[in-house]
Coordinates of C-alpha atoms and ligand atoms in Angstrom, one line a residue:
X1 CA -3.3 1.1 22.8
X2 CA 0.1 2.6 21.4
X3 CA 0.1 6.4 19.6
X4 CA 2.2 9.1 18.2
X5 CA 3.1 12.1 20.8
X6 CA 4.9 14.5 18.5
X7 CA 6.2 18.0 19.0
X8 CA 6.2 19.9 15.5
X9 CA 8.0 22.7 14.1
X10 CA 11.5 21.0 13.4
X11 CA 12.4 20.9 9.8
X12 CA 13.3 17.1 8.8
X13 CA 16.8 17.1 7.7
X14 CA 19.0 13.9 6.6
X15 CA 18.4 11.2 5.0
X16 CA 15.6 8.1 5.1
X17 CA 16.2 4.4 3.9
X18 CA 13.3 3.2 2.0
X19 CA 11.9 -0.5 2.4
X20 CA 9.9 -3.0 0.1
X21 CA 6.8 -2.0 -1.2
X22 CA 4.1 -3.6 0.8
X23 CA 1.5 -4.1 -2.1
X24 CA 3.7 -5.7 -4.4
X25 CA 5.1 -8.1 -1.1
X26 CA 1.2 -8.9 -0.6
X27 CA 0.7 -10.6 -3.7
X28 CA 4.3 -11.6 -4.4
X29 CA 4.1 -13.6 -0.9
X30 CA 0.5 -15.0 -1.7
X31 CA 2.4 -16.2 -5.3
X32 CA 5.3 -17.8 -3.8
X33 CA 2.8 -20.8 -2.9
X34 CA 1.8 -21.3 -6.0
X35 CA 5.2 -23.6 -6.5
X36 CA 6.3 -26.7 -4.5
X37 CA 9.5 -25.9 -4.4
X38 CA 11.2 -22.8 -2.1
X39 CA 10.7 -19.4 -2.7
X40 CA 13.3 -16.8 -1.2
X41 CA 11.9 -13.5 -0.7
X42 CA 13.7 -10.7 -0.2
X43 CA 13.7 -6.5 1.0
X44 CA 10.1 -7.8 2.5
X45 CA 8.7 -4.3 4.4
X46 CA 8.2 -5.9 8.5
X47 CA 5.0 -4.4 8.7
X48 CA 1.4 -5.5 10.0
X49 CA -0.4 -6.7 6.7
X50 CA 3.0 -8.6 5.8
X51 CA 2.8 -10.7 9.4
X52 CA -1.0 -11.5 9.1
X53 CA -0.4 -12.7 5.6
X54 CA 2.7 -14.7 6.5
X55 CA 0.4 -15.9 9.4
X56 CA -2.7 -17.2 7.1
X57 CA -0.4 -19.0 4.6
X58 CA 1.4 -20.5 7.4
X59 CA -1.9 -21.8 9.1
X60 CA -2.8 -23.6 5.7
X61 CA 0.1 -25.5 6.3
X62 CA 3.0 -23.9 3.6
X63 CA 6.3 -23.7 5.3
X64 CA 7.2 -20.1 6.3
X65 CA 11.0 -19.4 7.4
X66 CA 11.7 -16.0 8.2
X67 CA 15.3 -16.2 8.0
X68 CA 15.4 -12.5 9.1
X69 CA 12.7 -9.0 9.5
X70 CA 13.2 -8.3 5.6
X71 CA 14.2 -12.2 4.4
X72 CA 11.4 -15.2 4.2
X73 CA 11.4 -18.4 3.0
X74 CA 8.0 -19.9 1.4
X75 CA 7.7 -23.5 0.9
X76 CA 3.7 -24.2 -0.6
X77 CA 4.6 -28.4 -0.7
X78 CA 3.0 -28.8 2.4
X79 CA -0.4 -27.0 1.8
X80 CA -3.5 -29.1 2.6
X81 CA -6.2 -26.7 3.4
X82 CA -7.4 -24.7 1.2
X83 CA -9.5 -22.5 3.5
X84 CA -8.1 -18.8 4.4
X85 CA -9.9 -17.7 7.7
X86 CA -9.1 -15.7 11.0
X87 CA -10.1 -12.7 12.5
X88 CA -6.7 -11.1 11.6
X89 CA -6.9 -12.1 7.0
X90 CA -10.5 -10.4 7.4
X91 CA -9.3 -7.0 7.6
X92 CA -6.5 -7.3 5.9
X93 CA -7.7 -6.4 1.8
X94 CA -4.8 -8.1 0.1
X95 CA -6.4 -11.5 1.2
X96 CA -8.0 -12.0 -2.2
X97 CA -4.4 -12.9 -3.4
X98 CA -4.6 -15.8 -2.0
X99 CA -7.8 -16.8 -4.0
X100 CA -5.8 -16.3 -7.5
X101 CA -3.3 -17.8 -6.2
X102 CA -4.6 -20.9 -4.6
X103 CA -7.4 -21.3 -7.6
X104 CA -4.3 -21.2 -10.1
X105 CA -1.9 -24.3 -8.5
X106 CA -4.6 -26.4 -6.8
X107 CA -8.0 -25.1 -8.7
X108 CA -9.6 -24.4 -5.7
X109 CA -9.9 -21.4 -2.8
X110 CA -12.3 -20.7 -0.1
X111 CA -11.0 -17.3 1.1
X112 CA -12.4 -15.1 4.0
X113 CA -14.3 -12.0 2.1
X114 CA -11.3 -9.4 1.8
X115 CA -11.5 -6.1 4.1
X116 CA -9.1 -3.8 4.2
X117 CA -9.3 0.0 5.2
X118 CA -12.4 1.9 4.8
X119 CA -12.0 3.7 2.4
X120 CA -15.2 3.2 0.8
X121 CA -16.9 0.3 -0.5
X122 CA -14.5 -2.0 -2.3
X123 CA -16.0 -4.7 -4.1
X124 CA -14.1 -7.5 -5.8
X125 CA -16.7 -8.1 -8.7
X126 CA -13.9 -7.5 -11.5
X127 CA -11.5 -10.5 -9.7
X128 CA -14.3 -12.7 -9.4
X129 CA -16.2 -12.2 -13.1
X130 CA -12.0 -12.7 -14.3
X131 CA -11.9 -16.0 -12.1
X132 CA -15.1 -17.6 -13.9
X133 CA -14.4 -16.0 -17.2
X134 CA -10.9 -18.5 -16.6
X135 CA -13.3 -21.3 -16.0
X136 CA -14.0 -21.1 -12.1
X137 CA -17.3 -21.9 -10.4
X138 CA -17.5 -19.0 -8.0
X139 CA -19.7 -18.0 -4.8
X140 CA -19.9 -16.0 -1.9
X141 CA -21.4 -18.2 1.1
X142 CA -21.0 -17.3 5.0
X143 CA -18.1 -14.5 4.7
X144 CA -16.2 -16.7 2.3
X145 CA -15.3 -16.0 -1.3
X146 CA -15.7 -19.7 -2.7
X147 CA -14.0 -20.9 -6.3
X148 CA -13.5 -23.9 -8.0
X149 CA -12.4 -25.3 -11.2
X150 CA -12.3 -29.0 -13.2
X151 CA -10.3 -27.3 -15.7
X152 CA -8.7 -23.3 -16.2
X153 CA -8.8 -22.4 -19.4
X154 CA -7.0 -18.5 -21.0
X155 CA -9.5 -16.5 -21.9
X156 CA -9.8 -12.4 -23.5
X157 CA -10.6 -10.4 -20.5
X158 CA -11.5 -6.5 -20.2
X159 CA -11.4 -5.3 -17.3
X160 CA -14.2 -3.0 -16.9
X161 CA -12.1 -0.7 -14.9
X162 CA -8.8 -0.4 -14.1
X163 CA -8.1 -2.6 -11.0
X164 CA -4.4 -2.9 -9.3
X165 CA -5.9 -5.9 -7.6
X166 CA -7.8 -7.3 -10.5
X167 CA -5.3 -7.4 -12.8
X168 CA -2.9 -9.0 -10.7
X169 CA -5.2 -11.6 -9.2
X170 CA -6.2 -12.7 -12.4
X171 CA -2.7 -12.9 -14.1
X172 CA -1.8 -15.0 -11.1
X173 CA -4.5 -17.7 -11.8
X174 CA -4.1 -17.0 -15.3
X175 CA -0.4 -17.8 -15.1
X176 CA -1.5 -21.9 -14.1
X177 CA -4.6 -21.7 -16.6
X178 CA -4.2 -23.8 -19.7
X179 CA -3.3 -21.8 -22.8
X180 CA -3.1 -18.0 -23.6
X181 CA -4.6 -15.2 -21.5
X182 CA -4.8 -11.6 -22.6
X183 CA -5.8 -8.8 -19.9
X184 CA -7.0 -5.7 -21.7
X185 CA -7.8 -2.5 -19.5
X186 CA -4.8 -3.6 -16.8
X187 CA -3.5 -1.5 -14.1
X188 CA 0.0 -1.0 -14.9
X189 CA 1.3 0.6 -11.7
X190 CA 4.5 -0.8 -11.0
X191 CA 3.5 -3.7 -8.3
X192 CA 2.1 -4.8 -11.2
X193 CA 5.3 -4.9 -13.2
X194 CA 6.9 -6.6 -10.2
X195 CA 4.9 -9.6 -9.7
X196 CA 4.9 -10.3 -13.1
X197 CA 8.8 -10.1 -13.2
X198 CA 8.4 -12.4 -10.0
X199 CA 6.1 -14.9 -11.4
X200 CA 8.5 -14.9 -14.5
X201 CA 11.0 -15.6 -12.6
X202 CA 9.3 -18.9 -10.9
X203 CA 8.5 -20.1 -15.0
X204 CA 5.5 -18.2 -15.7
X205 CA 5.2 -16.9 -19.2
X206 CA 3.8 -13.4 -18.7
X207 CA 4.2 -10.2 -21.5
X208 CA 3.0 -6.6 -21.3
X209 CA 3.1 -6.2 -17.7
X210 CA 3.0 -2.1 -17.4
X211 CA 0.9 -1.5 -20.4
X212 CA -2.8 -1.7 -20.4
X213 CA -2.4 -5.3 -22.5
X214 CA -0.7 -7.9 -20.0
X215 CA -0.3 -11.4 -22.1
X216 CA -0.1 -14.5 -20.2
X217 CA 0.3 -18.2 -21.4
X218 CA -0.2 -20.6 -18.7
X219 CA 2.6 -23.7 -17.5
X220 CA 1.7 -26.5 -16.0
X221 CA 4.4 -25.9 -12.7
X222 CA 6.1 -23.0 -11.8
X223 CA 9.6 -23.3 -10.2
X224 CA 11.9 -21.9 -7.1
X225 CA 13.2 -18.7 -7.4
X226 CA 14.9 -15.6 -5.0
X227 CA 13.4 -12.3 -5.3
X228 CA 14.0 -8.8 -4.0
X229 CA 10.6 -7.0 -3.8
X230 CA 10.7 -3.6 -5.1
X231 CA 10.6 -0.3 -3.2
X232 CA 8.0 1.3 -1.6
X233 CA 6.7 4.5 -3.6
X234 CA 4.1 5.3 -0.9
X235 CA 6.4 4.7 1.9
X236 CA 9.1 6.8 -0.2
X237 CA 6.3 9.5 -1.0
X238 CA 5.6 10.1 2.0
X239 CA 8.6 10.9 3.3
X240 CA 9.3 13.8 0.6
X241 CA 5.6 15.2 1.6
X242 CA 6.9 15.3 5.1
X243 CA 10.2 16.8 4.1
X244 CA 7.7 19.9 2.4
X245 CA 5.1 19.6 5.0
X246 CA 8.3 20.6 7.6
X247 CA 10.2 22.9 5.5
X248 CA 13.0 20.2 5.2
X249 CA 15.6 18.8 3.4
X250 CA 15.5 15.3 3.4
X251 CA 17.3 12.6 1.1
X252 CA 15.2 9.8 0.0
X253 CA 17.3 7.0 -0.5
X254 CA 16.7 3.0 -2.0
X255 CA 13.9 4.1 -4.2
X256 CA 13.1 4.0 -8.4
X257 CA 12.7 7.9 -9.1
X258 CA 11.0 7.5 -12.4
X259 CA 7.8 5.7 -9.7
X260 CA 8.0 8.8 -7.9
X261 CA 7.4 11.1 -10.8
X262 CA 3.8 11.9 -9.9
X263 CA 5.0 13.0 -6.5
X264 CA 8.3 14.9 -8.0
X265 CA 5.9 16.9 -10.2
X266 CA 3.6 18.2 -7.2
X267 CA 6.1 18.6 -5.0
X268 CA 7.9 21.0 -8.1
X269 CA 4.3 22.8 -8.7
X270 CA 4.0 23.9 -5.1
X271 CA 8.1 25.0 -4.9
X272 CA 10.0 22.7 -3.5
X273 CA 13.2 21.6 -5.2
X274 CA 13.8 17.8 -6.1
X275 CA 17.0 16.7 -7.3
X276 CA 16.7 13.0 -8.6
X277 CA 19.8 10.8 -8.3
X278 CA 19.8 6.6 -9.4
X279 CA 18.1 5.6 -6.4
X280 CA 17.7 8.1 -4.5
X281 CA 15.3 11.7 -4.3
X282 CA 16.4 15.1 -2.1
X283 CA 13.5 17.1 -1.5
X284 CA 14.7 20.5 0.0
X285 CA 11.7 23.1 0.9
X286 CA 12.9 26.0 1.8
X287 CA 10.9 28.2 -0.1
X288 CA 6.9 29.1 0.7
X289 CA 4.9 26.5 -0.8
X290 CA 2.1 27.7 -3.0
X291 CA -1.1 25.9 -4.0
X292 CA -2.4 23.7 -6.6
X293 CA -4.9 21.1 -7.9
X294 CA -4.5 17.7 -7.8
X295 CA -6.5 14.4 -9.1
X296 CA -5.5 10.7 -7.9
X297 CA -5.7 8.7 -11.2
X298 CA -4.2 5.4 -11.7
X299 CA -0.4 5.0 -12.3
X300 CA 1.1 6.7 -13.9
X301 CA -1.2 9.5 -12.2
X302 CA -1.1 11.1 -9.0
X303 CA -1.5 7.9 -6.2
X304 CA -4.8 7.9 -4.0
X305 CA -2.5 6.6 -1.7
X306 CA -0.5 9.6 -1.4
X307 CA -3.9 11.9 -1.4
X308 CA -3.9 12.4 2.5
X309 CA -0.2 13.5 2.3
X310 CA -0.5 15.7 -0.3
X311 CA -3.8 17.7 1.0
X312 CA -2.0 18.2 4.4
X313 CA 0.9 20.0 2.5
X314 CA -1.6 22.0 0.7
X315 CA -3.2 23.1 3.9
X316 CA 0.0 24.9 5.2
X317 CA 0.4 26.2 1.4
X318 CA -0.5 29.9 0.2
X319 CA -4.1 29.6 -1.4
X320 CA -6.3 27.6 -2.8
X321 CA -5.9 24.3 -3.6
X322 CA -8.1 21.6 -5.0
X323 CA -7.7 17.8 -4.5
X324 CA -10.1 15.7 -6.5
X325 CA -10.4 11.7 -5.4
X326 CA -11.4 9.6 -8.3
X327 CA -10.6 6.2 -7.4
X328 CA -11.9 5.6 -3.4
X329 CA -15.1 7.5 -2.7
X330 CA -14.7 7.8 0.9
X331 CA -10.9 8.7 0.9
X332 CA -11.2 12.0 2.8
X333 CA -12.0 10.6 6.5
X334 CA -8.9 12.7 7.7
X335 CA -10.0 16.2 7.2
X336 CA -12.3 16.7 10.4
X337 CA -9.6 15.4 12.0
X338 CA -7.2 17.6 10.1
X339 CA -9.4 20.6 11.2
X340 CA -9.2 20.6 14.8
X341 CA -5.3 21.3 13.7
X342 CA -6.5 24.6 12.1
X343 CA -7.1 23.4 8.6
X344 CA -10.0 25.2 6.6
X345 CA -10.8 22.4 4.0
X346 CA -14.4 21.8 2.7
X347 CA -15.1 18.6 1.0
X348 CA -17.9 18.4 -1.8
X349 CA -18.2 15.3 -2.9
X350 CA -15.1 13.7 -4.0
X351 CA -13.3 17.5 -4.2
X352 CA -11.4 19.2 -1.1
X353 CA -11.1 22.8 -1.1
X354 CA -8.4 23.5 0.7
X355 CA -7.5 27.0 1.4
X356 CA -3.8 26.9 3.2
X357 CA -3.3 27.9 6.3
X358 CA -0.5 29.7 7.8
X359 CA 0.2 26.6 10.1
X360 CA -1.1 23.4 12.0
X361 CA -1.4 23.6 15.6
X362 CA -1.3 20.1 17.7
X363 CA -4.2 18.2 19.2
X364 CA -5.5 15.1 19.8
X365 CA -6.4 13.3 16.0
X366 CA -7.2 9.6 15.1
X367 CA -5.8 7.6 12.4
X368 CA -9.1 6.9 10.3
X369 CA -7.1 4.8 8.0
X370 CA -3.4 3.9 7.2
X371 CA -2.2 6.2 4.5
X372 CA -4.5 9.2 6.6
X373 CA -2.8 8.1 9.6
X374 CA 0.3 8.5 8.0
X375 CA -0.4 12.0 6.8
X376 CA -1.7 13.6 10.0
X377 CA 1.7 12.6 11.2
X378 CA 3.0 14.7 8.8
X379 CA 0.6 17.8 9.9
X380 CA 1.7 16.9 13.8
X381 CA 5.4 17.1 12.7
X382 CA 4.6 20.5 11.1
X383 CA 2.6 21.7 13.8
X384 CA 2.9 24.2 16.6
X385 CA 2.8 22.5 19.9
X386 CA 1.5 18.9 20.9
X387 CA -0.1 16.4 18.7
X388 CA -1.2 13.1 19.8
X389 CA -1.9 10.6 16.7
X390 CA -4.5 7.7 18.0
X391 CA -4.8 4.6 16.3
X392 CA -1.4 3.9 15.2
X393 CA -2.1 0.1 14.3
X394 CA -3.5 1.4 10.7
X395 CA 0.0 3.1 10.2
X396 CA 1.8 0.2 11.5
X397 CA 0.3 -1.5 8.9
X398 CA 2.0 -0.2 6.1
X399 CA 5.1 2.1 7.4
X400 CA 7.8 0.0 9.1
X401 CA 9.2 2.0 12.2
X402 CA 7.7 4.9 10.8
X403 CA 8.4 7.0 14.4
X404 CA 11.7 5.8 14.2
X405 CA 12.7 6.4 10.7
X406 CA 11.2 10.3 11.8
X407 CA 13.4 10.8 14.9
X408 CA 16.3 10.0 12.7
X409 CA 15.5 12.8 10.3
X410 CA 15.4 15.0 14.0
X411 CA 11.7 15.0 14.4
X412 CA 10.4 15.1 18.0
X413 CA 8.3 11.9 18.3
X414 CA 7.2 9.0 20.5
X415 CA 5.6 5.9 20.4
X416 CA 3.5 5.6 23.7
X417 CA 1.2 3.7 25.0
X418 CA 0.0 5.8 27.9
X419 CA -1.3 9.1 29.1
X420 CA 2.0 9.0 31.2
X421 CA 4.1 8.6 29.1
X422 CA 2.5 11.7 26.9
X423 CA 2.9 13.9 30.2
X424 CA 6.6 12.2 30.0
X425 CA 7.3 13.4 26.7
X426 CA 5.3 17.0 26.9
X427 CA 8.0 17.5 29.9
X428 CA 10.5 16.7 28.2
X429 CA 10.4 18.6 24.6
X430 CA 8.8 21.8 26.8
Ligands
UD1_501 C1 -4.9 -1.5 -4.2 C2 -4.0 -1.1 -3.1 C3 -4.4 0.2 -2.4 C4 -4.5 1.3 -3.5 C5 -5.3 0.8 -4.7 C6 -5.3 1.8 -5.8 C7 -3.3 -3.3 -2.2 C8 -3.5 -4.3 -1.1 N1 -4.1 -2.2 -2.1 O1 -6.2 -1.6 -3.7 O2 -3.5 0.5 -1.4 O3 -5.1 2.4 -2.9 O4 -4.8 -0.4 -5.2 O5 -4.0 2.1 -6.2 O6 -2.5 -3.5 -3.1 N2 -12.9 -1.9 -8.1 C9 -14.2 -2.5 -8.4 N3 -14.2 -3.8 -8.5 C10 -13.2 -4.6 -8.2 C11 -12.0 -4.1 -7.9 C12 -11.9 -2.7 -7.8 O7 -15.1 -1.7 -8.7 O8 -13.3 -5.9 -8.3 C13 -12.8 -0.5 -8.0 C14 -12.5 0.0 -6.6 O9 -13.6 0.2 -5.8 C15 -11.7 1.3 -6.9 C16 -11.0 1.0 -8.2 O10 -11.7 -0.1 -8.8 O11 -12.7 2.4 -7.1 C17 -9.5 0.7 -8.0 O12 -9.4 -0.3 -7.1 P1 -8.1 -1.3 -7.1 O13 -7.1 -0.8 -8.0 O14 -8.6 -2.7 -7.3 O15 -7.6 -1.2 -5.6 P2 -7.4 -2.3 -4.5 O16 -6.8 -3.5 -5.2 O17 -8.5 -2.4 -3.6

């Protein structure tokens, strides 16, 4: 089983590339099917979701051509099964996009229940009542999310709460459904924007993407197209928390400031300087952070997915800060782990009180989930002595050579897969 061994206390200096954003690849890739002819995808993040996706849509028989780590080709011709099943597309959540996706070309999916990381319970109700509300017979029999349709017909849909997957799902199946479709209560977070641009792209006929009104009329066929995902605002994210987490000063670079702006204003509040450049972000800390309060909300709000980051900057910040979850209930996993590293959090309900430390100091943590994993990375980078991070396939699934991209940036980090090779590195750094 492969972890992090990492040595903290070195500032991250330099500066990191940013790749595709993995949410928006998910549903892009599960999209590209929809046509017969070839889709080229490109700046695709080579992560572990991405491969078991690519995997499942290749096993229902499209033609998948990875013409390089960050370049596929997606030809949905040859598709003749219409059941999405294996060990590996169960624990992935961003299956369900094969169910709006398949139910919109061929009107018909039988898709393994999506899982994803737990992170509390995350039921699909809103894709599913926006499925049948298009016309789809739907049903959940032995692990299997079943729909079918003689006929999709647009509908008015309000979504009863703001749903990144929802909304996309449904203007996927939407986007082959006869006549107009209007969304009310969408997500608008930019993965959002993105596949919309992408299914425009391939013919679709999709308005008000990044509002809380998306407009869809439907088209009979949707065409070829090449397609450069957009970057990753969690991936990029968490690289500036792990510039302040290390007192760094650390250049961002491939990445849409204006998605960032959640993150800019934090980082601002606690004292850290941003500068913001086309497409790029410096985040220089070299001042003491201070606390602050914090609430994930949807975009354009502060990201649950940057939650874990943020709370382990706040616990090496002076004070006391508060960090309120209001999307996932379960989303704060991470802090006993956090606290054998010295953190004094409390969590009631869906608040942490965090009252900052002066610093981490290492120990033996496991990744609960992928963005946590990703953040007490962070806290080992910033910590005095040894940290070993367990469970690294959560953060492989979502952060492409995540150690690597570190060490360039001079941290002090490992990817082993034995308690040798820890002793190896402990020698080493000491
Ligand atoms: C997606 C992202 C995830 C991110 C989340 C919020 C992917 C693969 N995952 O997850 O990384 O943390 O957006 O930005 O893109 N809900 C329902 N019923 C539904 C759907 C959602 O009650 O049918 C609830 C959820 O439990 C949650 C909230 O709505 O409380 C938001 O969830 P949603 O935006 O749908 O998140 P995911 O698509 O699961």
């Amino acid at each position: 089983m492969d972890e992090y061994v990492i040595k903290g206390g070195n500032p991250l200096v330099g500066e990191v590339e940013i790749g595709g954003a993995k949410n928006a690849a998910l549903a892009i890739l599960s999209a590209a099917v929809m046509t017969d002819e070839t889709v080229t995808i490109e700046n695709l993040p080579n992560v572990g979701d991405i491969n078991v996706l690519l995997n499942a849509i290749k096993e229902i028989g499209a033609r998948v051509d990875r013409v390089d780590a960050h370049t596929v080709k997606i030809n949905g011709s040859f598709i003749r099964d219409f059941n999405v099943d294996n060990e590996y597309i169960r624990k992935i959540r961003a299956s369900y996009y094969l169910i709006g996706a398949l139910l919109g070309k061929y009107k018909r999916a039988e898709v393994a229940l999506p899982g994803g990381c737990n992170i509390g319970s995350r039921p699909i109700d809103l894709h599913l009542k926006g499925f049948s509300a298009l016309g789809a017979k739907v049903d959940i029999r032995h692990g299997l999310v079943l729909a079918e349709a003689e006929r999709l017909i647009g509908t008015h849909i309000y979504l009863d709460k703001v749903s990144v997957g929802a909304t996309i799902n449904i203007m996927m199946t939407a986007s082959m459904a006869e006549g107009k479709t209007i969304i009310e209560n969408a997500a608008k977070e930019p993965h959002v924007v993105d596949v919309a641009n992408f299914l425009n792209s391939m013919g679709a006929n999709i308005r008000g993407a990044g509002t809380d009104v998306i407009r869809i009329v439907g088209v009979e066929k949707l065409h070829k197209t090449e397609y450069s995902v957009i970057p990753d605002q969690i991936e990029a994210g968490t690289f500036m928390f792990a510039a302040a987490a290390t007192k760094g000063d650390v250049t961002v670079k491939n990445v849409i400031p204006k998605h960032l702006e959640a993150t800019t204003a934090k980082l601002l509040e606690i004292g850290c300087e941003v500068e913001e450049f086309d497409d790029a972000v410096r985040v220089v800390a070299s001042k003491p952070l201070h606390h602050t309060q914090v609430t994930t909300l949807t975009y354009p709000g502060f990201p649950t997915d940057m939650q874990p980051q943020m709370a382990v900057v706040l616990g090496i910040a002076e004070g006391t800060s508060t960090v309120t979850e209001s999307i996932f209930e379960n989303r704060f996993k991470y802090v006993d782990e956090l606290t054998r590293m010295g953190a004094k959090i409390k969590v009631e309900s869906n608040i942490a009180i965090i009252n900052g430390v002066e610093r981490y100091t290492g120990a033996r943590v496991n990744a609960p989930d992928l963005r946590a994993g990703a953040a007490l990375v962070i806290a080992g980078l910033a910590a005095d002595g040894i940290t070993v991070v367990d469970d690294i396939y959560y953060i492989e699934r979502g952060y492409e050579e995540f150690e690597k991209k570190l060490a360039a940036l001079g941290a002090m980090i490992e990817k082993v897969s034995s308690e040798k090779e820890i002793q190896k590195f402990t020698l080493k750094v000491s």
